[in-house]
Short mmCIF file of C-alpha atoms in Angstrom, two decimals:
data_model
loop_
_atom_site.label_atom_id
_atom_site.label_comp_id
_atom_site.label_asym_id
_atom_site.label_seq_id
_atom_site.Cartn_x
_atom_site.Cartn_y
_atom_site.Cartn_z
CA MET H 1 -9.48 -90.67 14.15
CA LYS H 2 -5.69 -90.35 15.00
CA PRO H 3 -5.00 -89.39 18.65
CA VAL H 4 -3.82 -85.99 19.03
CA PRO H 5 -1.78 -83.94 21.82
CA CYS H 6 -4.04 -82.07 24.13
CA LYS H 7 -3.11 -78.27 23.67
CA GLY H 8 -4.52 -75.33 25.38
CA ARG H 9 -6.48 -76.85 28.20
CA ILE H 10 -6.02 -79.33 31.03
CA HIS H 11 -5.32 -82.83 29.51
CA TYR H 12 -8.06 -85.08 30.56
CA GLY H 13 -5.28 -87.47 31.85
CA TRP H 14 -5.00 -85.17 34.97
CA ILE H 15 -8.89 -85.55 35.40
CA ILE H 16 -8.18 -89.27 35.47
CA ALA H 17 -5.29 -89.01 38.00
CA ALA H 18 -7.70 -86.68 40.15
CA THR H 19 -10.32 -89.32 40.08
CA GLY H 20 -7.61 -91.86 40.64
CA THR H 21 -6.88 -90.00 43.95
CA LEU H 22 -10.70 -90.19 45.12
CA VAL H 23 -10.55 -93.92 43.87
CA LEU H 24 -7.42 -94.81 46.21
CA PHE H 25 -8.60 -92.65 49.11
CA SER H 26 -11.60 -94.94 49.26
CA CYS H 27 -10.36 -98.36 48.13
CA LEU H 28 -7.12 -98.49 50.31
CA GLY H 29 -7.11 -95.12 52.20
CA LEU H 30 -10.20 -95.56 53.93
CA ALA H 31 -10.90 -99.18 53.59
CA ARG H 32 -7.27 -100.24 54.74
CA TYR H 33 -5.51 -97.66 56.45
CA ALA H 34 -8.50 -96.40 58.68
CA TYR H 35 -8.56 -99.75 60.21
CA THR H 36 -5.62 -98.91 62.39
CA MET H 37 -7.56 -96.03 63.74
CA LEU H 38 -10.86 -98.19 64.28
CA LEU H 39 -9.00 -100.99 65.84
CA PRO H 40 -8.53 -99.86 69.50
CA GLY H 41 -12.42 -99.16 69.56
CA MET H 42 -13.17 -102.45 68.13
CA GLN H 43 -10.83 -104.32 70.37
CA ALA H 44 -12.46 -102.79 73.55
CA GLY H 45 -15.98 -103.15 72.17
CA LEU H 46 -15.59 -106.87 70.92
CA GLY H 47 -12.99 -108.07 73.41
CA LEU H 48 -10.53 -108.94 70.55
CA ALA H 49 -7.28 -110.47 71.44
CA TYR H 50 -3.85 -109.30 69.84
CA ARG H 51 -4.13 -112.49 67.45
CA GLN H 52 -7.54 -111.70 66.18
CA MET H 53 -6.64 -108.18 65.47
CA GLY H 54 -3.82 -109.32 63.25
CA PHE H 55 -5.97 -112.10 61.72
CA ILE H 56 -8.66 -109.45 60.83
CA GLY H 57 -6.03 -107.46 58.89
CA THR H 58 -4.61 -110.66 57.35
CA ALA H 59 -8.13 -111.47 55.98
CA ASN H 60 -8.33 -108.18 54.27
CA PHE H 61 -4.99 -108.97 52.67
CA THR H 62 -6.00 -112.28 51.57
CA GLY H 63 -9.11 -110.98 49.81
CA TYR H 64 -6.81 -108.36 48.01
CA LEU H 65 -4.56 -111.28 47.13
CA LEU H 66 -7.36 -113.15 45.36
CA ALA H 67 -8.43 -110.06 43.68
CA VAL H 68 -4.99 -109.49 42.27
CA LEU H 69 -4.82 -112.86 40.96
CA LEU H 70 -8.14 -112.44 39.03
CA ALA H 71 -7.78 -108.90 38.13
CA PRO H 72 -5.63 -109.07 34.68
CA PRO H 73 -7.90 -111.31 32.52
CA LEU H 74 -10.95 -109.59 33.92
CA ILE H 75 -9.54 -106.09 33.08
CA HIS H 76 -9.47 -107.21 29.10
CA ARG H 77 -12.94 -108.53 29.66
CA PHE H 78 -14.81 -105.73 31.70
CA ARG H 79 -12.43 -102.78 31.35
CA PRO H 80 -10.90 -100.62 34.21
CA ARG H 81 -13.83 -98.25 34.49
CA VAL H 82 -16.42 -101.09 35.23
CA MET H 83 -13.94 -103.02 37.69
CA ILE H 84 -13.08 -99.84 39.45
CA SER H 85 -16.69 -98.79 40.29
CA ALA H 86 -17.76 -102.46 41.06
CA GLY H 87 -14.82 -102.75 43.44
CA LEU H 88 -15.76 -99.66 45.20
CA LEU H 89 -19.33 -100.58 45.47
CA LEU H 90 -18.39 -104.03 47.04
CA ILE H 91 -16.29 -102.28 49.75
CA ALA H 92 -18.96 -99.76 50.54
CA VAL H 93 -21.69 -102.62 51.11
CA CYS H 94 -19.37 -104.53 53.11
CA MET H 95 -18.25 -101.57 55.34
CA LEU H 96 -21.99 -100.77 56.01
CA VAL H 97 -22.60 -104.48 57.03
CA ILE H 98 -19.44 -104.38 59.28
CA SER H 99 -21.04 -101.32 61.09
CA ARG H 100 -23.80 -103.43 62.41
CA SER H 101 -21.68 -106.66 63.01
CA HIS H 102 -20.84 -108.44 66.43
CA GLY H 103 -18.82 -111.41 65.86
CA PHE H 104 -15.06 -111.83 65.12
CA ARG H 105 -15.81 -114.29 62.31
CA ALA H 106 -18.28 -112.21 60.52
CA ILE H 107 -16.17 -109.04 60.51
CA ALA H 108 -13.14 -111.13 59.44
CA PHE H 109 -15.23 -112.40 56.35
CA LEU H 110 -16.47 -109.07 55.51
CA TYR H 111 -13.21 -107.37 55.80
CA MET H 112 -11.78 -109.98 53.40
CA LEU H 113 -14.43 -108.89 50.89
CA VAL H 114 -13.32 -105.40 51.29
CA GLY H 115 -9.83 -106.21 50.54
CA PHE H 116 -11.24 -108.24 47.42
CA GLY H 117 -12.85 -105.01 46.26
CA GLY H 118 -9.77 -102.98 46.89
CA GLY H 119 -7.76 -105.18 44.64
CA PHE H 120 -10.47 -104.88 42.02
CA ALA H 121 -10.46 -101.01 42.39
CA ASN H 122 -6.54 -100.55 42.74
CA ILE H 123 -5.02 -102.71 40.09
CA PRO H 124 -7.23 -101.42 37.23
CA MET H 125 -6.64 -97.56 38.40
CA MET H 126 -2.94 -98.16 38.43
CA ALA H 127 -3.01 -99.71 34.88
CA LEU H 128 -4.87 -96.67 33.86
CA VAL H 129 -2.09 -94.21 34.83
CA THR H 130 0.19 -96.23 32.34
CA TYR H 131 -2.39 -95.96 29.68
CA TRP H 132 -2.75 -92.17 30.20
CA PHE H 133 0.88 -91.08 30.86
CA HIS H 134 4.08 -91.42 29.06
CA SER H 135 7.24 -92.39 31.03
CA GLU H 136 8.41 -88.96 31.95
CA GLN H 137 5.20 -87.94 33.88
CA ARG H 138 4.35 -91.60 34.87
CA GLY H 139 5.89 -91.45 38.33
CA LYS H 140 4.40 -88.00 39.15
CA ALA H 141 0.88 -89.17 38.00
CA ALA H 142 1.06 -92.45 40.06
CA GLY H 143 2.38 -90.55 43.02
CA LEU H 144 -0.70 -88.15 42.77
CA VAL H 145 -3.06 -90.96 42.67
CA ILE H 146 -1.48 -92.77 45.62
CA GLY H 147 -1.61 -89.49 47.41
CA GLY H 148 -5.36 -90.27 48.12
CA ASN H 149 -4.09 -92.86 50.62
CA GLY H 150 -2.63 -90.01 52.77
CA ALA H 151 -5.63 -87.91 52.55
CA ALA H 152 -7.60 -90.84 53.81
CA ILE H 153 -5.21 -91.21 56.76
CA VAL H 154 -5.52 -87.50 57.55
CA CYS H 155 -9.18 -87.77 57.58
CA ALA H 156 -9.47 -90.97 59.76
CA GLY H 157 -6.94 -89.45 62.31
CA TYR H 158 -9.16 -86.51 63.02
CA LEU H 159 -12.47 -88.02 62.12
CA ILE H 160 -12.49 -91.50 64.27
CA PRO H 161 -11.41 -90.15 67.54
CA LEU H 162 -14.12 -87.38 66.97
CA LEU H 163 -16.81 -89.99 66.51
CA ASN H 164 -15.44 -92.09 69.50
CA ARG H 165 -15.72 -89.09 71.88
CA SER H 166 -19.35 -88.48 70.59
CA GLN H 167 -20.58 -92.06 70.41
CA GLY H 168 -18.75 -93.83 73.08
CA VAL H 169 -18.03 -97.41 72.84
CA GLU H 170 -19.93 -97.51 69.61
CA GLY H 171 -18.13 -95.06 67.88
CA TRP H 172 -16.13 -97.53 65.61
CA ARG H 173 -19.52 -98.51 64.28
CA SER H 174 -20.38 -95.06 63.33
CA GLY H 175 -16.89 -94.91 61.67
CA TRP H 176 -17.47 -98.00 59.45
CA LEU H 177 -21.04 -96.43 58.60
CA LEU H 178 -19.49 -93.13 57.48
CA LEU H 179 -16.72 -94.63 55.62
CA GLY H 180 -19.04 -96.82 53.70
CA LEU H 181 -21.06 -94.01 52.54
CA ILE H 182 -18.05 -91.91 51.50
CA THR H 183 -16.97 -94.94 49.47
CA MET H 184 -20.40 -95.25 47.92
CA ALA H 185 -20.04 -91.81 46.58
CA ALA H 186 -16.71 -92.41 45.16
CA ALA H 187 -18.01 -95.37 43.28
CA VAL H 188 -20.49 -93.23 41.56
CA CYS H 189 -17.93 -90.57 40.82
CA ALA H 190 -15.50 -93.13 39.42
CA GLY H 191 -18.21 -94.54 37.06
CA LEU H 192 -18.94 -91.06 35.77
CA THR H 193 -15.57 -89.79 35.17
CA LEU H 194 -13.08 -92.54 34.35
CA ARG H 195 -12.28 -93.42 30.90
CA ASN H 196 -10.53 -96.76 29.82
CA HIS H 197 -7.98 -95.16 27.32
CA PRO H 198 -7.02 -91.82 25.82
CA SER H 199 -7.77 -93.08 22.43
CA GLU H 200 -11.39 -93.13 23.46
CA MET H 201 -11.29 -89.37 23.57
CA GLY H 202 -9.09 -88.74 20.51
CA LEU H 203 -6.05 -87.92 22.82
CA GLU H 204 -2.52 -89.13 23.35
CA PRO H 205 -1.10 -89.91 26.77
CA VAL H 206 0.27 -87.10 28.83
CA GLY H 207 3.91 -86.14 28.15
CA ARG H 208 6.49 -86.61 25.35
CA GLN H 209 6.58 -89.76 23.48
CA PRO H 210 9.71 -91.79 24.47
CA PRO H 211 12.13 -92.70 21.59
CA HIS H 212 10.73 -96.30 21.73
CA GLU H 213 8.79 -98.55 24.14
CA PRO H 214 10.45 -101.64 25.37
CA THR H 215 10.46 -104.21 22.75
CA VAL H 216 12.32 -107.01 24.50
CA PRO H 217 10.07 -109.60 26.15
CA CYS H 218 10.31 -110.05 29.95
CA GLY H 219 12.90 -112.59 30.45
CA GLU H 220 15.22 -111.68 27.69
CA GLY H 221 17.73 -108.95 27.36
CA ASN H 222 18.13 -106.34 30.09
CA THR H 223 14.44 -107.25 31.44
CA ARG H 224 15.76 -110.79 32.25
CA GLY H 225 13.85 -111.87 35.37
CA ILE H 226 12.62 -108.42 36.19
CA LEU H 227 9.21 -109.03 37.30
CA PRO H 228 10.49 -111.49 40.17
CA ARG H 229 13.14 -109.10 41.04
CA LEU H 230 10.51 -106.22 41.52
CA GLY H 231 8.24 -108.55 42.94
CA LEU H 232 10.62 -109.29 45.94
CA LEU H 233 11.21 -105.68 46.50
CA TYR H 234 7.36 -105.15 46.60
CA LEU H 235 7.10 -108.15 49.00
CA ALA H 236 9.55 -106.67 51.48
CA PHE H 237 7.46 -103.30 51.27
CA GLY H 238 4.08 -105.04 51.78
CA ALA H 239 5.53 -107.35 54.85
CA THR H 240 6.84 -104.35 56.53
CA PHE H 241 4.88 -101.13 56.01
CA MET H 242 1.73 -102.64 57.12
CA VAL H 243 3.10 -104.01 60.24
CA TYR H 244 3.69 -100.43 61.28
CA GLY H 245 0.52 -99.14 59.58
CA THR H 246 -1.59 -101.75 61.32
CA PHE H 247 -0.32 -101.68 64.96
CA ILE H 248 1.48 -98.22 65.51
CA VAL H 249 -1.83 -96.63 66.98
CA ALA H 250 -2.20 -99.82 69.21
CA THR H 251 1.37 -99.39 70.37
CA MET H 252 1.03 -95.85 71.19
CA VAL H 253 -2.13 -96.46 73.27
CA LYS H 254 -1.07 -99.85 75.02
CA GLU H 255 2.75 -99.39 75.11
CA TYR H 256 3.23 -95.69 75.18
CA GLY H 257 0.12 -94.75 77.48
CA PHE H 258 -0.93 -92.32 74.78
CA SER H 259 -4.71 -91.44 74.74
CA GLU H 260 -6.50 -92.15 71.64
CA ALA H 261 -6.88 -88.56 70.65
CA ARG H 262 -2.99 -88.10 70.98
CA ALA H 263 -2.50 -91.23 68.91
CA GLY H 264 -4.95 -90.23 66.30
CA LEU H 265 -3.10 -86.85 66.18
CA TYR H 266 0.36 -88.49 65.69
CA TRP H 267 -1.39 -90.91 63.05
CA SER H 268 -2.67 -87.90 61.28
CA TRP H 269 0.96 -86.73 60.92
CA VAL H 270 1.46 -90.01 58.74
CA GLY H 271 -1.27 -88.82 56.35
CA VAL H 272 -0.02 -85.07 56.15
CA PHE H 273 3.49 -86.38 55.16
CA SER H 274 2.16 -89.15 52.92
CA VAL H 275 0.20 -87.02 50.73
CA PHE H 276 3.37 -85.72 49.39
CA SER H 277 5.18 -89.04 49.66
CA GLY H 278 4.00 -90.64 46.37
CA VAL H 279 4.20 -87.49 44.11
CA GLY H 280 7.46 -86.27 45.71
CA PHE H 281 9.34 -89.70 45.42
CA GLY H 282 7.61 -90.42 42.11
CA SER H 283 8.51 -87.27 40.52
CA LEU H 284 12.24 -87.79 41.95
CA SER H 285 12.23 -91.27 40.38
CA ASP H 286 11.42 -89.56 36.95
CA ARG H 287 14.53 -87.77 37.32
CA ILE H 288 17.12 -90.05 39.09
CA GLY H 289 15.85 -93.38 37.91
CA ARG H 290 13.44 -96.06 39.51
CA LYS H 291 16.29 -97.98 41.18
CA ARG H 292 17.66 -95.18 42.94
CA GLY H 293 14.45 -93.85 43.97
CA LEU H 294 13.72 -97.33 45.53
CA ALA H 295 16.86 -97.56 47.35
CA LEU H 296 16.29 -94.12 48.97
CA VAL H 297 12.75 -94.89 49.89
CA PHE H 298 13.87 -98.16 51.61
CA ALA H 299 16.63 -96.28 53.61
CA VAL H 300 14.01 -93.92 55.02
CA GLN H 301 11.76 -96.74 55.87
CA THR H 302 14.49 -98.57 57.56
CA ALA H 303 15.28 -95.60 59.88
CA ALA H 304 11.56 -95.20 60.64
CA TYR H 305 11.10 -98.84 61.93
CA LEU H 306 14.37 -98.91 63.85
CA LEU H 307 13.19 -95.67 65.77
CA ALA H 308 10.01 -97.35 66.43
CA GLY H 309 11.58 -100.90 67.63
CA LEU H 310 14.40 -99.03 69.80
CA ARG H 311 11.73 -97.37 71.70
CA LEU H 312 13.58 -93.89 72.30
CA GLY H 313 10.72 -92.24 73.91
CA GLY H 314 8.00 -89.86 72.51
CA ALA H 315 10.65 -87.92 70.43
CA GLY H 316 12.04 -90.75 68.80
CA LEU H 317 8.58 -92.14 67.99
CA ALA H 318 7.41 -88.67 66.55
CA VAL H 319 10.64 -88.84 64.06
CA SER H 320 9.86 -92.40 63.35
CA ILE H 321 6.01 -91.39 62.33
CA SER H 322 7.22 -88.46 60.35
CA LEU H 323 9.76 -90.60 58.29
CA TYR H 324 7.23 -93.37 57.79
CA GLY H 325 4.79 -90.78 56.45
CA LEU H 326 7.37 -89.23 54.20
CA ALA H 327 8.06 -92.63 52.51
CA VAL H 328 4.88 -94.69 52.90
CA PHE H 329 3.26 -94.49 49.58
CA ALA H 330 6.43 -93.91 47.69
CA ILE H 331 7.23 -97.56 46.71
CA PRO H 332 3.72 -98.12 45.22
CA ALA H 333 4.36 -95.01 43.05
CA ILE H 334 7.73 -95.73 41.66
CA MET H 335 6.61 -99.48 41.11
CA ALA H 336 3.79 -98.58 39.14
CA ALA H 337 5.96 -96.37 36.87
CA ALA H 338 8.85 -99.00 36.88
CA VAL H 339 6.64 -101.81 35.35
CA GLY H 340 5.53 -99.35 32.41
CA ASP H 341 9.06 -98.33 31.79
CA TYR H 342 10.30 -101.98 31.83
CA LEU H 343 7.40 -103.55 29.92
CA GLY H 344 5.40 -100.71 28.31
CA PRO H 345 1.73 -99.86 28.55
CA SER H 346 0.45 -102.86 26.52
CA ARG H 347 1.66 -105.29 29.47
CA ALA H 348 1.38 -102.91 32.24
CA ALA H 349 -1.67 -104.19 33.97
CA ALA H 350 -0.56 -107.77 33.93
CA ALA H 351 2.81 -106.79 35.02
CA PHE H 352 1.52 -104.66 37.97
CA ALA H 353 -0.80 -107.46 38.94
CA THR H 354 2.08 -109.99 38.86
CA VAL H 355 4.29 -107.64 41.21
CA THR H 356 1.38 -107.01 43.51
CA VAL H 357 0.89 -110.66 44.01
CA PHE H 358 4.31 -110.59 45.89
CA PHE H 359 3.17 -107.33 47.66
CA ALA H 360 -0.22 -109.09 48.77
CA LEU H 361 1.64 -112.13 50.16
CA GLY H 362 3.81 -109.85 52.04
CA GLN H 363 1.20 -107.77 53.57
CA THR H 364 -0.66 -110.95 54.25
CA ILE H 365 2.01 -112.65 56.47
CA GLY H 366 3.18 -109.10 57.87
CA PRO H 367 0.57 -108.31 60.30
CA ALA H 368 -0.45 -111.83 61.16
CA GLY H 369 3.35 -112.72 62.10
CA ALA H 370 3.69 -109.33 63.99
CA GLY H 371 0.57 -110.22 65.96
CA LEU H 372 1.93 -113.61 67.04
CA MET H 373 5.35 -111.87 68.06
CA ALA H 374 3.55 -109.26 70.00
CA GLY H 375 1.38 -111.91 71.75
CA THR H 376 4.35 -113.61 72.80
CA ALA H 377 6.74 -110.84 73.83
CA GLY H 378 3.86 -108.52 74.70
CA SER H 379 5.34 -105.64 72.68
CA PHE H 380 5.48 -104.94 68.94
CA SER H 381 9.13 -103.67 69.27
CA GLY H 382 10.63 -106.93 67.87
CA ALA H 383 8.51 -106.93 64.90
CA TYR H 384 9.55 -103.33 63.94
CA LEU H 385 13.12 -104.16 64.27
CA LEU H 386 12.68 -107.19 62.18
CA SER H 387 10.92 -104.87 59.32
CA ALA H 388 13.94 -102.62 59.63
CA LEU H 389 16.48 -105.51 58.64
CA VAL H 390 14.06 -106.54 55.90
CA THR H 391 13.83 -103.01 54.17
CA ALA H 392 17.77 -102.44 54.65
CA CYS H 393 18.34 -105.61 52.68
CA ALA H 394 15.66 -104.43 50.02
CA GLY H 395 17.31 -101.10 49.53
CA LEU H 396 20.70 -102.87 48.92
CA TYR H 397 18.91 -105.14 46.51
CA ALA H 398 17.09 -102.31 44.61
CA GLY H 399 20.50 -100.98 43.64
CA THR H 400 21.25 -104.23 41.52
CA LEU H 401 18.24 -103.48 39.21
CA PRO H 402 18.96 -103.08 35.42
CA ARG H 403 18.53 -100.02 33.38
CA PRO H 404 14.87 -99.70 32.04
CA VAL H 405 14.91 -99.17 28.07
CA THR H 406 12.65 -96.09 28.14
CA THR H 407 14.12 -93.87 30.97
CA GLY H 408 17.71 -93.71 30.09
CA GLU H 409 18.81 -94.06 33.53
#
């Protein structure tokens, strides 16, 4: 049966995107970004040093990197729906076990497996966005999916302090337990709802068919070296945004003297703003082009890191957090759309996995390096200032990207 456009009802592609929001809410939002809220309680309860805090985060990113390397061939064998559900299930089980763990090494190993499951869920989910949406809607759809991360930050910002107040020093354990149960439910939902391709339902992707998909192989014509170039930008993003995302709550508590509840409130602002960051900047990039969208986001992030590093007081920190939230998930949304624009849906999964290797490398070295810097200097200010320098350079580099074939930028 020839695929047909969906008329007169909601296209199932938007059901895929809504389910993807739940997938990202769990596999990255809860599994990774809630860690910054759980960290102060874990540090106090387990007696963790700054160095150990950084290396637990690095263990997660190492697992994510390994999953990214394995994901492309496995997507073709097992298909996205199975991989996403299995990845979420692995995350859920490891979270439940972390809630009962006591040693640094055990938690680091389990959190590495959480990262592995995160990669197995995230890469196929972003590939589904490319399959289900044409270029004119791709940035918006990717942003909607990535908005799940922001919703998870809001949830963690309110939920974790509440658990800590009610459970005391063991509140972080209850936090991991509850997050594991939520992720288990998300795995079931993904298995029931997701579909691997619109052709399975006799549908075309959402949006108007572009005049032609890119036909020039990567490395020729206007796509010459595009994956390494996108990869370097994604590396810069990964190496900087997780320094801030991992340690800003600890910075507020340890360096600014904030209570955990107040720090949680500030962190929830990141979640509120970030719900709109992906879909807002993703939709904007559909209009102004991917390279201009990337450059704009990096400029916003540079301002956020500068304000945090310069330590201008509570007001400066509030602006920093707001700017970080506005831009935090915009880069992944634009990047997911960009690889589809440059290389087409047929190569999107492998291409996104390739650039995500750079991202994973960046987020692996970023928190560990920041933890070592803080251990030496007694403050994270230097790490935030270095992050600002990296994103400023990335913004300039983004402006040199070539024009994608499909967008007419």
